[in-house]
Short mmCIF file of C-alpha atoms in Angstrom, two decimals:
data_model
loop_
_atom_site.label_atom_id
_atom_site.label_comp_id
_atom_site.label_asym_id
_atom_site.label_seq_id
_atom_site.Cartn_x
_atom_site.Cartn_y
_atom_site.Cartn_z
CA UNK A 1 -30.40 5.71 -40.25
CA UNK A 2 -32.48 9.10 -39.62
CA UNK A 3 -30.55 9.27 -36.40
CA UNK A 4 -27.30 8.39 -37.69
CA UNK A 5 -27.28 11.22 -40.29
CA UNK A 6 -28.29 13.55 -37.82
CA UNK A 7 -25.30 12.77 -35.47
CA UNK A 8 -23.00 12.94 -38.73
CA UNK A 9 -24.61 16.09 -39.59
CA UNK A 10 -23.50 17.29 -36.04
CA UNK A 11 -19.88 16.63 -36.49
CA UNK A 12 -19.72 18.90 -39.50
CA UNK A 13 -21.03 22.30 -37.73
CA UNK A 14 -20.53 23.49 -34.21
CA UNK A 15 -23.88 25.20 -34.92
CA UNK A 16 -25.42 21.75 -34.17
CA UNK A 17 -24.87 22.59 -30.54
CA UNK A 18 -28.20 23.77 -30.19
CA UNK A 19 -29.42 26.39 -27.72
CA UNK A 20 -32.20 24.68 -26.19
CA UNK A 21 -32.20 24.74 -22.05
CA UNK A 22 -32.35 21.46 -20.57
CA UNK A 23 -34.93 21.92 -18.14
CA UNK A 24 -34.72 18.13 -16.56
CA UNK A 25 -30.79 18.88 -16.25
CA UNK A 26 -31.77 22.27 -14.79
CA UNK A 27 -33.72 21.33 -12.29
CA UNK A 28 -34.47 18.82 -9.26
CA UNK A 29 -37.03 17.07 -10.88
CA UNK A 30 -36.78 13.78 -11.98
CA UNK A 31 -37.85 12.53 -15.31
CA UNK A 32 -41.45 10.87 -15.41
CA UNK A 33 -42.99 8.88 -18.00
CA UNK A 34 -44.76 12.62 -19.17
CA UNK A 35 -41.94 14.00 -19.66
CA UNK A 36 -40.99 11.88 -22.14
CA UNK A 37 -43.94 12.31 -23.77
CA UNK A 38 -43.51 15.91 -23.60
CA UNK A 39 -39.52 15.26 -24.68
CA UNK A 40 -40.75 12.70 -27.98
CA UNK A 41 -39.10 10.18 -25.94
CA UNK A 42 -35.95 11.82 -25.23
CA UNK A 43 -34.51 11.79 -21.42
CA UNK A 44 -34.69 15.39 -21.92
CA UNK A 45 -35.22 18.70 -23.92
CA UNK A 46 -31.39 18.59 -25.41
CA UNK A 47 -31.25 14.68 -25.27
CA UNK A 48 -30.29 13.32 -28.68
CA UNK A 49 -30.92 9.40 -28.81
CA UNK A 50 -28.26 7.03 -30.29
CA UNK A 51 -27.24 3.59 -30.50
CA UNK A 52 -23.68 1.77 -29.99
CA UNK A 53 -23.09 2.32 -33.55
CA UNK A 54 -23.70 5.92 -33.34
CA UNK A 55 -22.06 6.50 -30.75
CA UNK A 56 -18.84 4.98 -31.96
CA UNK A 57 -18.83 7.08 -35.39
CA UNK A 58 -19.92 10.15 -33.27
CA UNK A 59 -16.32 9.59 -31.03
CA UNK A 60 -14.10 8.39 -33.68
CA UNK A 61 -15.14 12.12 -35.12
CA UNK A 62 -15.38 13.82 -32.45
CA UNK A 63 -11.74 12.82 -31.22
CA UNK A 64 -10.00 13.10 -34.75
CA UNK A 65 -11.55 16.66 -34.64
CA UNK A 66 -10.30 17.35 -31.02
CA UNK A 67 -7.09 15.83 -31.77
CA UNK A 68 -6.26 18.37 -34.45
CA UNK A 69 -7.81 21.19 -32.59
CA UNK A 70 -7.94 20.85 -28.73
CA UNK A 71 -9.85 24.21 -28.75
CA UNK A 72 -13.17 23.05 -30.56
CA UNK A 73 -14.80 22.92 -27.28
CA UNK A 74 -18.04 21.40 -28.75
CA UNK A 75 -15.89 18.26 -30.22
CA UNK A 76 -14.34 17.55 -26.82
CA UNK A 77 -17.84 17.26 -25.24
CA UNK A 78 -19.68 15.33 -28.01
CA UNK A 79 -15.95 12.84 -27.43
CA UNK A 80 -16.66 12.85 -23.44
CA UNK A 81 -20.37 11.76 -23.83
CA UNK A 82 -19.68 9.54 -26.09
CA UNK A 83 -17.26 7.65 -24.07
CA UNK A 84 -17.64 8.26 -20.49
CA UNK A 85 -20.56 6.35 -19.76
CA UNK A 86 -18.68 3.84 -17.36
CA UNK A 87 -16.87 6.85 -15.39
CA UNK A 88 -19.96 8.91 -14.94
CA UNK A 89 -21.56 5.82 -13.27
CA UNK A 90 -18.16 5.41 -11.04
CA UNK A 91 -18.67 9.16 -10.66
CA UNK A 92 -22.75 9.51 -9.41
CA UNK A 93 -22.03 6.70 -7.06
CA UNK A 94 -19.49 8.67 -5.27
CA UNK A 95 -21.64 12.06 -5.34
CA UNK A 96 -24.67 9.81 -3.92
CA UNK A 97 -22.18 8.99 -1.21
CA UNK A 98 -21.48 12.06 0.01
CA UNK A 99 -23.93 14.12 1.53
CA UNK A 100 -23.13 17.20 -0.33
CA UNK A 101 -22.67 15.65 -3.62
CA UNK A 102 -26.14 13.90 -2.79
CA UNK A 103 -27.73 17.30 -1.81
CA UNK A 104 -26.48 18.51 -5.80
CA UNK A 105 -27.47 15.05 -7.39
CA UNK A 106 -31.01 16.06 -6.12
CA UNK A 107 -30.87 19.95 -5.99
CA UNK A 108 -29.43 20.10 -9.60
CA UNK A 109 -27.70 23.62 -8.75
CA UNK A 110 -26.20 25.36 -12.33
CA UNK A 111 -23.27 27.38 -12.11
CA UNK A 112 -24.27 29.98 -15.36
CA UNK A 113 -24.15 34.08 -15.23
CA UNK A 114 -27.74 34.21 -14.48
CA UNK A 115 -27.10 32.30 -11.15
CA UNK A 116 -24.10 33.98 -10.29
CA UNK A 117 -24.83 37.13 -7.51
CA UNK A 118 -21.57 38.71 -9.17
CA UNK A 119 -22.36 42.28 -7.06
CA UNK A 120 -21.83 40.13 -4.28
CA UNK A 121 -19.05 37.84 -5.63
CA UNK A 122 -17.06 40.72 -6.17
CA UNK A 123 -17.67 42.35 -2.67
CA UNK A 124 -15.74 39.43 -1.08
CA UNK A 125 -12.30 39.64 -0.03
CA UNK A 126 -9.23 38.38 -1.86
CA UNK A 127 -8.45 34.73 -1.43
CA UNK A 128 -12.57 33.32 -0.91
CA UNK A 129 -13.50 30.91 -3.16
CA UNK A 130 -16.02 33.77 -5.11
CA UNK A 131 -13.44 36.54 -5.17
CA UNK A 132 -10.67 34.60 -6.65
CA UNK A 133 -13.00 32.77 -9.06
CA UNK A 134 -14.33 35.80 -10.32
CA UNK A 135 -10.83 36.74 -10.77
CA UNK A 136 -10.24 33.76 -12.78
CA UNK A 137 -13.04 34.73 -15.12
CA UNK A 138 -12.07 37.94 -15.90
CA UNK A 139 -8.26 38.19 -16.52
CA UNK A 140 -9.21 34.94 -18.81
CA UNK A 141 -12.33 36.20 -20.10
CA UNK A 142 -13.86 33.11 -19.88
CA UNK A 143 -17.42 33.01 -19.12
CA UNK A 144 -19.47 29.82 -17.62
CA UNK A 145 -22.40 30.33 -20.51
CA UNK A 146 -20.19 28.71 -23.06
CA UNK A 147 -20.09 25.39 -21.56
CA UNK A 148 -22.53 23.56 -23.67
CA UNK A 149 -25.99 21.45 -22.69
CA UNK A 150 -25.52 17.64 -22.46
CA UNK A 151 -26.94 15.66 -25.59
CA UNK A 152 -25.80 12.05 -25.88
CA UNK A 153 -25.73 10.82 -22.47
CA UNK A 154 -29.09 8.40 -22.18
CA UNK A 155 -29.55 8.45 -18.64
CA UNK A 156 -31.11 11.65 -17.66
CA UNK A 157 -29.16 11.70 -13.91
CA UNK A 158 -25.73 10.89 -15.64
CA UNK A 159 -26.57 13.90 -17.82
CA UNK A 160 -26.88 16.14 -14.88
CA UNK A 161 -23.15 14.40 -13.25
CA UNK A 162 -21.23 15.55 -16.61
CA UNK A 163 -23.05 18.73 -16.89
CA UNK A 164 -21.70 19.51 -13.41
CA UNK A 165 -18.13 18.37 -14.71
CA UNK A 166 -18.25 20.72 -17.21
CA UNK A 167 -19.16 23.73 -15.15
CA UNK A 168 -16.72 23.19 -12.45
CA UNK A 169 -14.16 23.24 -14.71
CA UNK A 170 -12.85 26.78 -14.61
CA UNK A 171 -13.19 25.99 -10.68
CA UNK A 172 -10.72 23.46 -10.91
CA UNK A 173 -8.88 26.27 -12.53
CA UNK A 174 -9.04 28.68 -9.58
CA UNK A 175 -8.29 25.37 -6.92
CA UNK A 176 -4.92 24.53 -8.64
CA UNK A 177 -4.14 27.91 -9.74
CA UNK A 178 -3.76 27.02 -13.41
CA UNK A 179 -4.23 29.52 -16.15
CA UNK A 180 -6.03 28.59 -19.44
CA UNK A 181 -2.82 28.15 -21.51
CA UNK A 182 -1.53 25.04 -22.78
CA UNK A 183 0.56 23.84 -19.98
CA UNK A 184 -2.37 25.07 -17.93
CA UNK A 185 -5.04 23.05 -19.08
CA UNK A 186 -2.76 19.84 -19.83
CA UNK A 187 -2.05 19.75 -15.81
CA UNK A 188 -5.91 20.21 -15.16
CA UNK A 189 -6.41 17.80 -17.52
CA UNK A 190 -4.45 15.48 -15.98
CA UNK A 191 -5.73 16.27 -12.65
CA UNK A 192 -9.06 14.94 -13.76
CA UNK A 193 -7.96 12.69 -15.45
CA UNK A 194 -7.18 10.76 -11.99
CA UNK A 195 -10.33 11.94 -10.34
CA UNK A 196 -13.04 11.31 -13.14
CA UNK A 197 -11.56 8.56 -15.03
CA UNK A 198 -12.94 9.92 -17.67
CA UNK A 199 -11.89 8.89 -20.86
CA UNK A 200 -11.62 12.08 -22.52
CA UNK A 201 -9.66 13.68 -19.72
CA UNK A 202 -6.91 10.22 -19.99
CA UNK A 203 -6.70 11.35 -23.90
CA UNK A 204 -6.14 15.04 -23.45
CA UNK A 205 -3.71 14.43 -20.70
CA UNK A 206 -1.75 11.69 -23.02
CA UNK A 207 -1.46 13.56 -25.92
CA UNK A 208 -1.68 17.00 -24.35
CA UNK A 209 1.81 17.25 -23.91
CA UNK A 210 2.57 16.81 -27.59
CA UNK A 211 1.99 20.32 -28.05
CA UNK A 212 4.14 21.82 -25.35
CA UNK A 213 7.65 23.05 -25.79
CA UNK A 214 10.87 21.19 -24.73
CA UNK A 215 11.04 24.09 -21.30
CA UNK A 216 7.23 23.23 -20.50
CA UNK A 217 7.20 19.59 -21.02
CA UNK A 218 10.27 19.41 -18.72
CA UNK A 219 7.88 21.16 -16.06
CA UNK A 220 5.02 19.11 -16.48
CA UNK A 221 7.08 15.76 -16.64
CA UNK A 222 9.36 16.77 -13.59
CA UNK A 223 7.20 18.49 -11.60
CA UNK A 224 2.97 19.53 -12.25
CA UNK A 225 2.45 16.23 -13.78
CA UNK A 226 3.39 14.04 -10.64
CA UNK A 227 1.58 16.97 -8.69
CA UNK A 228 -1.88 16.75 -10.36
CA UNK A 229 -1.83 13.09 -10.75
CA UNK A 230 -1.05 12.62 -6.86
CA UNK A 231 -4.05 15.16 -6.11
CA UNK A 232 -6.03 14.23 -8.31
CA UNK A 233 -6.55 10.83 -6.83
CA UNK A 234 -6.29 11.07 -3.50
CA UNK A 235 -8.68 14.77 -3.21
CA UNK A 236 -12.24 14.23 -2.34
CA UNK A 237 -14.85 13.99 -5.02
CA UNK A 238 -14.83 17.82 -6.77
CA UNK A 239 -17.95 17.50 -8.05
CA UNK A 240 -19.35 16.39 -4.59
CA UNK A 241 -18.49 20.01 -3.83
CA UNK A 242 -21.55 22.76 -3.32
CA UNK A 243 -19.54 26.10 -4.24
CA UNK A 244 -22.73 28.01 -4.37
CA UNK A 245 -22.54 27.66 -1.07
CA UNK A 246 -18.82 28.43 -0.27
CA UNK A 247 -18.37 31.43 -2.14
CA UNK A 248 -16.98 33.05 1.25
CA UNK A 249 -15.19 30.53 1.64
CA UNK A 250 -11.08 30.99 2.31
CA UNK A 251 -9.52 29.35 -0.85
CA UNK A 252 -6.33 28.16 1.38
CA UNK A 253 -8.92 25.95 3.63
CA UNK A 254 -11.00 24.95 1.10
CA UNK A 255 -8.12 23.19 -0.61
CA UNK A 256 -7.41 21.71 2.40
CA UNK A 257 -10.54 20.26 2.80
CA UNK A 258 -10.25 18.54 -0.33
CA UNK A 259 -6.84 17.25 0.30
CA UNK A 260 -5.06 19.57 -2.28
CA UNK A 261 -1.61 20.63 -1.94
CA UNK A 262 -0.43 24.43 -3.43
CA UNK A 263 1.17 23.46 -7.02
CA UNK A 264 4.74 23.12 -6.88
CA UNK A 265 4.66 26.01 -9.44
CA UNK A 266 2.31 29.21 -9.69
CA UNK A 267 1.74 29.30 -13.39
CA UNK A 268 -0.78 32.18 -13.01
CA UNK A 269 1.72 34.62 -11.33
CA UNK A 270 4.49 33.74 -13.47
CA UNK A 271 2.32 34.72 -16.13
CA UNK A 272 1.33 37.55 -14.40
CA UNK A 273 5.49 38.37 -13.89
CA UNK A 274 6.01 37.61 -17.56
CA UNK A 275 3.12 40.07 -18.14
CA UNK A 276 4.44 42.51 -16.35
CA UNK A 277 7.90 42.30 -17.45
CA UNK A 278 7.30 42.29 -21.18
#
């Protein structure tokens, strides 16, 4: 019951995100039998345990919040934990077999400011993978800090896979050339949606759409949906992907790689036109 209040507690304030580092997620290392001693029997340091029960009341919550606000960030995740156990087994499988999403699985790499070498990021040439993701960052003013710490995943390795999905979002961003808008983050949504299985990602890319107007929803149902879901299940794992290490990357060949075709529309520089024009 202790528990349960807690998680209830959580719903109501999106101060309950608390700003503790999750060392075990952070790392390499794998969890021991000390460290959950050290942890009070949590997986680790951010690790909130909860049972079916709890879990169900902390989604049904979660999703009526995110449902009337698809910007409270912090409802979305607690709804993706709560739900996605299933997928993020589908999805460590597939990073265990590939050798580069094995080499994160065990390196635990973070993409945060304080790992970023942005002197460097911004040296690089238009069109790498760092250049134009820096890019991204800026004219959105977005920042990779606010994705929050994993809490009610129990299974300290599945905690590190949705961690990862979390901060390769705005990546996915900068590989499909979507901007943060509505339209934007629907076909991104809907992208992962057919990559993760995930089943927050199926929910925002259902209902997603609701809030577009009768011009956009015409785009997305004639043309980006059919894109994103096509690439999105036929592209190689994304988080499987070290970027760290392909910052220098060309972001032309890099989306070849990974079996993704140019959108059929480029939302960011017709915003950028609109911009411009207005």
């Amino acid at each position: 019951m202790r528990r349960l209040s807690g998680a209830l507690s959580f719903l109501k304030t999106s101060s309950g995100y608390y700003r503790r580092r999750s060392y075990g997620v952070l790392t390499g290392q794998q969890n021991t039998s000390s460290d959950s001693k050290q942890y009070d029997g949590r997986l680790y340091p951010s690790h909130i345990p909860t049972s079916s029960a709890q879990k169900a009341v902390l989604a049904l919550g979660s999703g009526v919040a995110a449902l009337k606000n698809p910007y409270r960030h912090d409802m979305v995740a607690v709804l993706g934990e709560t739900t996605g156990h299933q997928a993020l087994i589908k999805l460590r499988n597939r990073m265990r077999n590939d050798p580069e999403g094995y080499s994160i699985l065990k390196e635990r790499p973070r993409i945060r400011l304080s790992t970023l070498d942005l002197t460097r990021m911004s040296a690089l040439p238009d069109g790498t993978l760092g250049r134009e993701y820096l890019n991204f960052l800026e004219e959105n003013t977005v920042t990779p800090d606010s994705r929050a710490d994993v809490k009610f995943v129990d299974d300290e390795e599945l905690a590190y896979v949705m961690q990862r999905y979390r901060e390769v979002h705005d990546l996915l961003h900068t590989l499909l050339s979507m901007p943060t808008n509505m339209l934007g983050e629907v076909v991104v949504k809907l992208f992962e949606a057919a990559q993760t299985g995930l089943p927050m990602c199926v929910l925002g890319a259902a209902l997603g759409p609701l809030r577009l107007s009768a011009s956009r929803l015409q785009l997305l149902v004639q043309s980006l949906g059919p894109w994103a879901l096509s690439n999105g299940s036929r592209a190689r794992c994304v988080l499987s992907i070290f970027y760290e290490r392909r910052w220098d990357q060309n972001l032309d060949e890099l989306r070849h790689e990974l079996n993704i075709e140019p959108p059929p529309v480029d939302l960011i520089l017709t915003k950028k036109n609109t911009s411009s024009n207005s």
